[in-house]
Amino acid sequence: MNIVYVDPVSPELKQLLLEMKPPGAELSFSAELDSDRRETAFAQADYLVVATAEISASLLERTPRLVHIQKTGVGVDNIDLQAAKERNITVANTPGANANGVAELSMLMILALYRRLLLLDRETKQGEWPMWKHRLSSYEVSGKVHGLFGFGRIGQETARRSKAFGTTIIYYDVQRASREQEEALGAVYVAKEELLRQADIISLHLPLLPETRHFLDKAEFELMKHTAVLINVSRGGTVNEEALAAALQAGQISGAGIDVWSSEPPERNHPLFALDQVIATPHIGAGTKDTLKRVLEIAFSNIEKIEAG
Ligand code: NAD
């Protein structure tokens, strides 16, 4: 059985993949191969394992033996599902396995923005001793309203953690959660506009779909509180980044934590990079060792099940 891992790998991830792969499977790393050897690996591949690399129709034309594409994560917007379907190639993701990691990153960004952590770190290390300057520049998360767009696995795990910090939870989702789920988190379902007006903290946990592209745009930022912070740990395309940069610069909202970008990697001169009130991370929400182990267990177990018929 030939498995090709499609994204670039760090030495640590490569070692983990090699340790966890099904016994007897040949595992190659296409991002490390020159173009001839890469094409040979694709031509012989029975399985592709992919995180965020694009699996296009043209790639699928070069993988004649392929039976299955295994996504290590949730969002399958990087895979041409129609092309896979036409070739009877199955596609699976690993729902839920990455929820802890992404929910923890959401909380980290919220707290860091509220306490201006990165700025304090930088100024303190530069010898500025910014204690007096910043005494009144931060807030507590406790007592604030946290609005979540998307109340699936990651949204609910984030809400659980946020509630522990003393926030009130409101959410909007196309599918309303069950009464038990709402009661467990004291979560109140509200309309999109209401959430934008009421929330102090707004976090996005939506899939990228045609209807969620630019889910937050100029009109939405205009409805938000001037003190609002926005966290995007879902997909870059859900936020219009130019409109977000303009809203931050105009003081329409106060800060943003962005893990996912409309184009990855983003341009070096991305307008959000110049802003102190923005925390930028490289699509790392699910990138912890704990999460990756859970995700790879499911991914390789799916492949073993298919192989076993
Ligand atoms: P999920 O399917 O459990 O939840 C998604 C929720 O979004 C569902 O409740 C769904 O009803 C809702 N939704 C769909 N379309 C909507 C719309 N138009 N308006 C409002 N709500 C809508 O998925 P999840 O596991 O919670 O993951 C959420 C997203 O997080 C994924 O789709 C993925 O894009 C992203 N993600 C990011 C990282 C990262 O590293 N930053 C890691 C994993 C997942």
PDB file of N, CA, C and O in Angstrom, residues 98-159:
ATOM      1  N   ASN A  98      -9.604  17.740  16.444  1.00  0.00           N
ATOM      2  CA  ASN A  98      -8.775  18.939  16.599  1.00  0.00           C
ATOM      3  C   ASN A  98      -9.463  20.046  17.403  1.00  0.00           C
ATOM      4  O   ASN A  98      -8.951  21.153  17.499  1.00  0.00           O
ATOM      5  N   ALA A  99     -10.629  19.728  17.977  1.00  0.00           N
ATOM      6  CA  ALA A  99     -11.419  20.788  18.620  1.00  0.00           C
ATOM      7  C   ALA A  99     -10.690  21.405  19.821  1.00  0.00           C
ATOM      8  O   ALA A  99     -10.707  22.628  19.996  1.00  0.00           O
ATOM      9  N   ASN A 100     -10.030  20.571  20.650  1.00  0.00           N
ATOM     10  CA  ASN A 100      -9.330  21.122  21.825  1.00  0.00           C
ATOM     11  C   ASN A 100      -8.289  22.151  21.419  1.00  0.00           C
ATOM     12  O   ASN A 100      -8.208  23.235  21.988  1.00  0.00           O
ATOM     13  N   GLY A 101      -7.461  21.766  20.441  1.00  0.00           N
ATOM     14  CA  GLY A 101      -6.355  22.639  20.032  1.00  0.00           C
ATOM     15  C   GLY A 101      -6.864  23.985  19.523  1.00  0.00           C
ATOM     16  O   GLY A 101      -6.337  25.043  19.891  1.00  0.00           O
ATOM     17  N   VAL A 102      -7.878  23.942  18.678  1.00  0.00           N
ATOM     18  CA  VAL A 102      -8.388  25.188  18.093  1.00  0.00           C
ATOM     19  C   VAL A 102      -9.091  26.037  19.167  1.00  0.00           C
ATOM     20  O   VAL A 102      -8.926  27.257  19.225  1.00  0.00           O
ATOM     21  N   ALA A 103      -9.834  25.352  20.057  1.00  0.00           N
ATOM     22  CA  ALA A 103     -10.529  26.090  21.125  1.00  0.00           C
ATOM     23  C   ALA A 103      -9.515  26.755  22.057  1.00  0.00           C
ATOM     24  O   ALA A 103      -9.698  27.898  22.492  1.00  0.00           O
ATOM     25  N   GLU A 104      -8.420  26.058  22.348  1.00  0.00           N
ATOM     26  CA  GLU A 104      -7.390  26.656  23.219  1.00  0.00           C
ATOM     27  C   GLU A 104      -6.731  27.856  22.548  1.00  0.00           C
ATOM     28  O   GLU A 104      -6.463  28.873  23.197  1.00  0.00           O
ATOM     29  N   LEU A 105      -6.478  27.748  21.230  1.00  0.00           N
ATOM     30  CA  LEU A 105      -5.885  28.903  20.539  1.00  0.00           C
ATOM     31  C   LEU A 105      -6.851  30.095  20.560  1.00  0.00           C
ATOM     32  O   LEU A 105      -6.426  31.244  20.729  1.00  0.00           O
ATOM     33  N   SER A 106      -8.147  29.811  20.402  1.00  0.00           N
ATOM     34  CA  SER A 106      -9.133  30.908  20.461  1.00  0.00           C
ATOM     35  C   SER A 106      -9.024  31.634  21.793  1.00  0.00           C
ATOM     36  O   SER A 106      -8.961  32.870  21.846  1.00  0.00           O
ATOM     37  N   MET A 107      -8.980  30.874  22.904  1.00  0.00           N
ATOM     38  CA  MET A 107      -8.914  31.496  24.229  1.00  0.00           C
ATOM     39  C   MET A 107      -7.607  32.251  24.416  1.00  0.00           C
ATOM     40  O   MET A 107      -7.575  33.342  24.978  1.00  0.00           O
ATOM     41  N   LEU A 108      -6.528  31.649  23.928  1.00  0.00           N
ATOM     42  CA  LEU A 108      -5.219  32.305  24.033  1.00  0.00           C
ATOM     43  C   LEU A 108      -5.255  33.669  23.349  1.00  0.00           C
ATOM     44  O   LEU A 108      -4.793  34.680  23.887  1.00  0.00           O
ATOM     45  N   MET A 109      -5.845  33.719  22.152  1.00  0.00           N
ATOM     46  CA  MET A 109      -5.898  34.982  21.411  1.00  0.00           C
ATOM     47  C   MET A 109      -6.793  36.000  22.107  1.00  0.00           C
ATOM     48  O   MET A 109      -6.459  37.189  22.175  1.00  0.00           O
ATOM     49  N   ILE A 110      -7.926  35.518  22.625  1.00  0.00           N
ATOM     50  CA  ILE A 110      -8.848  36.440  23.319  1.00  0.00           C
ATOM     51  C   ILE A 110      -8.137  37.071  24.524  1.00  0.00           C
ATOM     52  O   ILE A 110      -8.119  38.293  24.698  1.00  0.00           O
ATOM     53  N   LEU A 111      -7.523  36.239  25.351  1.00  0.00           N
ATOM     54  CA  LEU A 111      -6.851  36.741  26.554  1.00  0.00           C
ATOM     55  C   LEU A 111      -5.672  37.641  26.192  1.00  0.00           C
ATOM     56  O   LEU A 111      -5.456  38.684  26.809  1.00  0.00           O
ATOM     57  N   ALA A 112      -4.915  37.229  25.183  1.00  0.00           N
ATOM     58  CA  ALA A 112      -3.744  38.023  24.789  1.00  0.00           C
ATOM     59  C   ALA A 112      -4.172  39.389  24.252  1.00  0.00           C
ATOM     60  O   ALA A 112      -3.522  40.404  24.530  1.00  0.00           O
ATOM     61  N   LEU A 113      -5.266  39.437  23.488  1.00  0.00           N
ATOM     62  CA  LEU A 113      -5.750  40.726  22.975  1.00  0.00           C
ATOM     63  C   LEU A 113      -6.282  41.580  24.121  1.00  0.00           C
ATOM     64  O   LEU A 113      -6.006  42.777  24.198  1.00  0.00           O
ATOM     65  N   TYR A 114      -7.033  40.960  25.021  1.00  0.00           N
ATOM     66  CA  TYR A 114      -7.606  41.719  26.137  1.00  0.00           C
ATOM     67  C   TYR A 114      -6.523  42.310  27.025  1.00  0.00           C
ATOM     68  O   TYR A 114      -6.682  43.386  27.560  1.00  0.00           O
ATOM     69  N   ARG A 115      -5.418  41.571  27.210  1.00  0.00           N
ATOM     70  CA  ARG A 115      -4.351  42.056  28.096  1.00  0.00           C
ATOM     71  C   ARG A 115      -3.168  42.654  27.337  1.00  0.00           C
ATOM     72  O   ARG A 115      -2.155  42.977  27.928  1.00  0.00           O
ATOM     73  N   ARG A 116      -3.309  42.816  26.011  1.00  0.00           N
ATOM     74  CA  ARG A 116      -2.264  43.409  25.156  1.00  0.00           C
ATOM     75  C   ARG A 116      -0.915  42.709  25.380  1.00  0.00           C
ATOM     76  O   ARG A 116       0.140  43.349  25.472  1.00  0.00           O
ATOM     77  N   LEU A 117      -0.981  41.413  25.484  1.00  0.00           N
ATOM     78  CA  LEU A 117       0.170  40.607  25.903  1.00  0.00           C
ATOM     79  C   LEU A 117       1.422  40.796  25.032  1.00  0.00           C
ATOM     80  O   LEU A 117       2.521  40.975  25.549  1.00  0.00           O
ATOM     81  N   LEU A 118       1.219  40.762  23.704  1.00  0.00           N
ATOM     82  CA  LEU A 118       2.390  40.820  22.830  1.00  0.00           C
ATOM     83  C   LEU A 118       3.075  42.186  22.899  1.00  0.00           C
ATOM     84  O   LEU A 118       4.307  42.277  22.878  1.00  0.00           O
ATOM     85  N   LEU A 119       2.280  43.232  23.017  1.00  0.00           N
ATOM     86  CA  LEU A 119       2.830  44.585  23.121  1.00  0.00           C
ATOM     87  C   LEU A 119       3.595  44.742  24.434  1.00  0.00           C
ATOM     88  O   LEU A 119       4.711  45.278  24.471  1.00  0.00           O
ATOM     89  N   LEU A 120       3.006  44.255  25.537  1.00  0.00           N
ATOM     90  CA  LEU A 120       3.665  44.350  26.846  1.00  0.00           C
ATOM     91  C   LEU A 120       4.978  43.578  26.836  1.00  0.00           C
ATOM     92  O   LEU A 120       5.993  44.050  27.353  1.00  0.00           O
ATOM     93  N   ASP A 121       4.954  42.403  26.244  1.00  0.00           N
ATOM     94  CA  ASP A 121       6.159  41.568  26.158  1.00  0.00           C
ATOM     95  C   ASP A 121       7.258  42.333  25.418  1.00  0.00           C
ATOM     96  O   ASP A 121       8.382  42.425  25.874  1.00  0.00           O
ATOM     97  N   ARG A 122       6.863  42.889  24.259  1.00  0.00           N
ATOM     98  CA  ARG A 122       7.865  43.567  23.432  1.00  0.00           C
ATOM     99  C   ARG A 122       8.433  44.795  24.147  1.00  0.00           C
ATOM    100  O   ARG A 122       9.640  44.978  24.240  1.00  0.00           O
ATOM    101  N   GLU A 123       7.533  45.622  24.704  1.00  0.00           N
ATOM    102  CA  GLU A 123       8.002  46.868  25.329  1.00  0.00           C
ATOM    103  C   GLU A 123       8.827  46.582  26.586  1.00  0.00           C
ATOM    104  O   GLU A 123       9.801  47.271  26.864  1.00  0.00           O
ATOM    105  N   THR A 124       8.431  45.555  27.355  1.00  0.00           N
ATOM    106  CA  THR A 124       9.184  45.221  28.573  1.00  0.00           C
ATOM    107  C   THR A 124      10.591  44.766  28.201  1.00  0.00           C
ATOM    108  O   THR A 124      11.575  45.210  28.785  1.00  0.00           O
ATOM    109  N   LYS A 125      10.686  43.896  27.178  1.00  0.00           N
ATOM    110  CA  LYS A 125      12.009  43.400  26.768  1.00  0.00           C
ATOM    111  C   LYS A 125      12.870  44.506  26.170  1.00  0.00           C
ATOM    112  O   LYS A 125      14.098  44.432  26.225  1.00  0.00           O
ATOM    113  N   GLN A 126      12.206  45.519  25.600  1.00  0.00           N
ATOM    114  CA  GLN A 126      12.970  46.645  25.038  1.00  0.00           C
ATOM    115  C   GLN A 126      13.393  47.623  26.130  1.00  0.00           C
ATOM    116  O   GLN A 126      13.959  48.672  25.859  1.00  0.00           O
ATOM    117  N   GLY A 127      13.074  47.304  27.402  1.00  0.00           N
ATOM    118  CA  GLY A 127      13.504  48.149  28.516  1.00  0.00           C
ATOM    119  C   GLY A 127      12.621  49.353  28.763  1.00  0.00           C
ATOM    120  O   GLY A 127      13.005  50.290  29.466  1.00  0.00           O
ATOM    121  N   GLU A 128      11.413  49.332  28.218  1.00  0.00           N
ATOM    122  CA  GLU A 128      10.547  50.517  28.371  1.00  0.00           C
ATOM    123  C   GLU A 128       9.833  50.579  29.715  1.00  0.00           C
ATOM    124  O   GLU A 128       9.295  51.595  30.092  1.00  0.00           O
ATOM    125  N   TRP A 129       9.740  49.456  30.421  1.00  0.00           N
ATOM    126  CA  TRP A 129       8.938  49.350  31.641  1.00  0.00           C
ATOM    127  C   TRP A 129       7.579  50.062  31.477  1.00  0.00           C
ATOM    128  O   TRP A 129       7.337  51.137  32.039  1.00  0.00           O
ATOM    129  N   PRO A 130       6.692  49.423  30.691  1.00  0.00           N
ATOM    130  CA  PRO A 130       5.456  50.102  30.290  1.00  0.00           C
ATOM    131  C   PRO A 130       4.300  49.979  31.295  1.00  0.00           C
ATOM    132  O   PRO A 130       3.135  50.119  30.935  1.00  0.00           O
ATOM    133  N   MET A 131       4.640  49.749  32.566  1.00  0.00           N
ATOM    134  CA  MET A 131       3.602  49.521  33.570  1.00  0.00           C
ATOM    135  C   MET A 131       2.644  50.710  33.696  1.00  0.00           C
ATOM    136  O   MET A 131       1.431  50.558  33.690  1.00  0.00           O
ATOM    137  N   TRP A 132       3.199  51.918  33.754  1.00  0.00           N
ATOM    138  CA  TRP A 132       2.329  53.091  33.959  1.00  0.00           C
ATOM    139  C   TRP A 132       1.535  53.379  32.708  1.00  0.00           C
ATOM    140  O   TRP A 132       0.324  53.608  32.773  1.00  0.00           O
ATOM    141  N   LYS A 133       2.218  53.296  31.587  1.00  0.00           N
ATOM    142  CA  LYS A 133       1.573  53.591  30.296  1.00  0.00           C
ATOM    143  C   LYS A 133       0.356  52.696  30.047  1.00  0.00           C
ATOM    144  O   LYS A 133      -0.658  53.137  29.506  1.00  0.00           O
ATOM    145  N   HIS A 134       0.471  51.426  30.454  1.00  0.00           N
ATOM    146  CA  HIS A 134      -0.571  50.467  30.079  1.00  0.00           C
ATOM    147  C   HIS A 134      -1.551  50.128  31.199  1.00  0.00           C
ATOM    148  O   HIS A 134      -2.347  49.218  31.069  1.00  0.00           O
ATOM    149  N   ARG A 135      -1.488  50.880  32.294  1.00  0.00           N
ATOM    150  CA  ARG A 135      -2.327  50.494  33.432  1.00  0.00           C
ATOM    151  C   ARG A 135      -3.814  50.467  33.093  1.00  0.00           C
ATOM    152  O   ARG A 135      -4.558  49.680  33.643  1.00  0.00           O
ATOM    153  N   LEU A 136      -4.255  51.357  32.235  1.00  0.00           N
ATOM    154  CA  LEU A 136      -5.693  51.397  31.937  1.00  0.00           C
ATOM    155  C   LEU A 136      -5.988  50.960  30.507  1.00  0.00           C
ATOM    156  O   LEU A 136      -7.034  51.269  29.971  1.00  0.00           O
ATOM    157  N   SER A 137      -5.055  50.229  29.907  1.00  0.00           N
ATOM    158  CA  SER A 137      -5.284  49.936  28.489  1.00  0.00           C
ATOM    159  C   SER A 137      -5.840  48.537  28.255  1.00  0.00           C
ATOM    160  O   SER A 137      -6.062  48.149  27.131  1.00  0.00           O
ATOM    161  N   SER A 138      -6.066  47.775  29.330  1.00  0.00           N
ATOM    162  CA  SER A 138      -6.604  46.435  29.078  1.00  0.00           C
ATOM    163  C   SER A 138      -7.862  46.180  29.901  1.00  0.00           C
ATOM    164  O   SER A 138      -8.229  46.980  30.765  1.00  0.00           O
ATOM    165  N   TYR A 139      -8.513  45.069  29.566  1.00  0.00           N
ATOM    166  CA  TYR A 139      -9.804  44.737  30.176  1.00  0.00           C
ATOM    167  C   TYR A 139      -9.787  43.294  30.661  1.00  0.00           C
ATOM    168  O   TYR A 139      -8.933  42.508  30.279  1.00  0.00           O
ATOM    169  N   GLU A 140     -10.799  42.953  31.477  1.00  0.00           N
ATOM    170  CA  GLU A 140     -10.978  41.547  31.863  1.00  0.00           C
ATOM    171  C   GLU A 140     -11.956  40.890  30.898  1.00  0.00           C
ATOM    172  O   GLU A 140     -12.914  41.521  30.451  1.00  0.00           O
ATOM    173  N   VAL A 141     -11.741  39.623  30.665  1.00  0.00           N
ATOM    174  CA  VAL A 141     -12.673  38.857  29.836  1.00  0.00           C
ATOM    175  C   VAL A 141     -13.952  38.570  30.635  1.00  0.00           C
ATOM    176  O   VAL A 141     -15.066  38.557  30.090  1.00  0.00           O
ATOM    177  N   SER A 142     -13.770  38.376  31.917  1.00  0.00           N
ATOM    178  CA  SER A 142     -14.913  38.068  32.789  1.00  0.00           C
ATOM    179  C   SER A 142     -15.989  39.154  32.672  1.00  0.00           C
ATOM    180  O   SER A 142     -15.668  40.347  32.710  1.00  0.00           O
ATOM    181  N   GLY A 143     -17.228  38.714  32.530  1.00  0.00           N
ATOM    182  CA  GLY A 143     -18.338  39.667  32.459  1.00  0.00           C
ATOM    183  C   GLY A 143     -18.665  40.130  31.043  1.00  0.00           C
ATOM    184  O   GLY A 143     -19.644  40.838  30.829  1.00  0.00           O
ATOM    185  N   LYS A 144     -17.860  39.717  30.074  1.00  0.00           N
ATOM    186  CA  LYS A 144     -18.103  40.166  28.690  1.00  0.00           C
ATOM    187  C   LYS A 144     -19.039  39.179  27.961  1.00  0.00           C
ATOM    188  O   LYS A 144     -19.247  38.059  28.413  1.00  0.00           O
ATOM    189  N   VAL A 145     -19.550  39.633  26.841  1.00  0.00           N
ATOM    190  CA  VAL A 145     -20.419  38.780  26.011  1.00  0.00           C
ATOM    191  C   VAL A 145     -19.576  38.212  24.872  1.00  0.00           C
ATOM    192  O   VAL A 145     -18.945  38.962  24.130  1.00  0.00           O
ATOM    193  N   HIS A 146     -19.552  36.896  24.783  1.00  0.00           N
ATOM    194  CA  HIS A 146     -18.797  36.225  23.716  1.00  0.00           C
ATOM    195  C   HIS A 146     -19.805  35.674  22.690  1.00  0.00           C
ATOM    196  O   HIS A 146     -20.641  34.838  23.031  1.00  0.00           O
ATOM    197  N   GLY A 147     -19.700  36.162  21.460  1.00  0.00           N
ATOM    198  CA  GLY A 147     -20.583  35.691  20.389  1.00  0.00           C
ATOM    199  C   GLY A 147     -19.826  34.771  19.450  1.00  0.00           C
ATOM    200  O   GLY A 147     -18.744  35.122  18.977  1.00  0.00           O
ATOM    201  N   LEU A 148     -20.400  33.595  19.192  1.00  0.00           N
ATOM    202  CA  LEU A 148     -19.721  32.632  18.321  1.00  0.00           C
ATOM    203  C   LEU A 148     -20.525  32.422  17.042  1.00  0.00           C
ATOM    204  O   LEU A 148     -21.732  32.145  17.103  1.00  0.00           O
ATOM    205  N   PHE A 149     -19.868  32.543  15.906  1.00  0.00           N
ATOM    206  CA  PHE A 149     -20.479  32.183  14.624  1.00  0.00           C
ATOM    207  C   PHE A 149     -20.016  30.777  14.291  1.00  0.00           C
ATOM    208  O   PHE A 149     -18.824  30.535  14.077  1.00  0.00           O
ATOM    209  N   GLY A 150     -20.978  29.833  14.255  1.00  0.00           N
ATOM    210  CA  GLY A 150     -20.651  28.420  14.076  1.00  0.00           C
ATOM    211  C   GLY A 150     -20.587  27.787  15.457  1.00  0.00           C
ATOM    212  O   GLY A 150     -19.700  28.111  16.256  1.00  0.00           O
ATOM    213  N   PHE A 151     -21.564  26.927  15.739  1.00  0.00           N
ATOM    214  CA  PHE A 151     -21.647  26.319  17.071  1.00  0.00           C
ATOM    215  C   PHE A 151     -21.593  24.806  16.933  1.00  0.00           C
ATOM    216  O   PHE A 151     -22.382  24.065  17.489  1.00  0.00           O
ATOM    217  N   GLY A 152     -20.591  24.359  16.139  1.00  0.00           N
ATOM    218  CA  GLY A 152     -20.355  22.916  15.990  1.00  0.00           C
ATOM    219  C   GLY A 152     -19.360  22.472  17.046  1.00  0.00           C
ATOM    220  O   GLY A 152     -19.326  22.994  18.166  1.00  0.00           O
ATOM    221  N   ARG A 153     -18.496  21.551  16.662  1.00  0.00           N
ATOM    222  CA  ARG A 153     -17.582  20.966  17.656  1.00  0.00           C
ATOM    223  C   ARG A 153     -16.624  22.008  18.230  1.00  0.00           C
ATOM    224  O   ARG A 153     -16.485  22.129  19.445  1.00  0.00           O
ATOM    225  N   ILE A 154     -15.956  22.750  17.345  1.00  0.00           N
ATOM    226  CA  ILE A 154     -14.964  23.720  17.830  1.00  0.00           C
ATOM    227  C   ILE A 154     -15.653  24.909  18.512  1.00  0.00           C
ATOM    228  O   ILE A 154     -15.202  25.370  19.563  1.00  0.00           O
ATOM    229  N   GLY A 155     -16.759  25.357  17.933  1.00  0.00           N
ATOM    230  CA  GLY A 155     -17.499  26.469  18.547  1.00  0.00           C
ATOM    231  C   GLY A 155     -17.895  26.127  19.979  1.00  0.00           C
ATOM    232  O   GLY A 155     -17.686  26.916  20.909  1.00  0.00           O
ATOM    233  N   GLN A 156     -18.424  24.934  20.187  1.00  0.00           N
ATOM    234  CA  GLN A 156     -18.887  24.562  21.535  1.00  0.00           C
ATOM    235  C   GLN A 156     -17.722  24.346  22.503  1.00  0.00           C
ATOM    236  O   GLN A 156     -17.821  24.683  23.681  1.00  0.00           O
ATOM    237  N   GLU A 157     -16.629  23.783  22.014  1.00  0.00           N
ATOM    238  CA  GLU A 157     -15.456  23.620  22.904  1.00  0.00           C
ATOM    239  C   GLU A 157     -14.904  24.991  23.309  1.00  0.00           C
ATOM    240  O   GLU A 157     -14.442  25.175  24.435  1.00  0.00           O
ATOM    241  N   THR A 158     -14.938  25.935  22.368  1.00  0.00           N
ATOM    242  CA  THR A 158     -14.476  27.296  22.678  1.00  0.00           C
ATOM    243  C   THR A 158     -15.416  27.946  23.698  1.00  0.00           C
ATOM    244  O   THR A 158     -14.970  28.571  24.668  1.00  0.00           O
ATOM    245  N   ALA A 159     -16.724  27.775  23.477  1.00  0.00           N
ATOM    246  CA  ALA A 159     -17.715  28.359  24.396  1.00  0.00           C
ATOM    247  C   ALA A 159     -17.537  27.808  25.805  1.00  0.00           C
ATOM    248  O   ALA A 159     -17.626  28.554  26.790  1.00  0.00           O
TER     249      ALA A 159
END
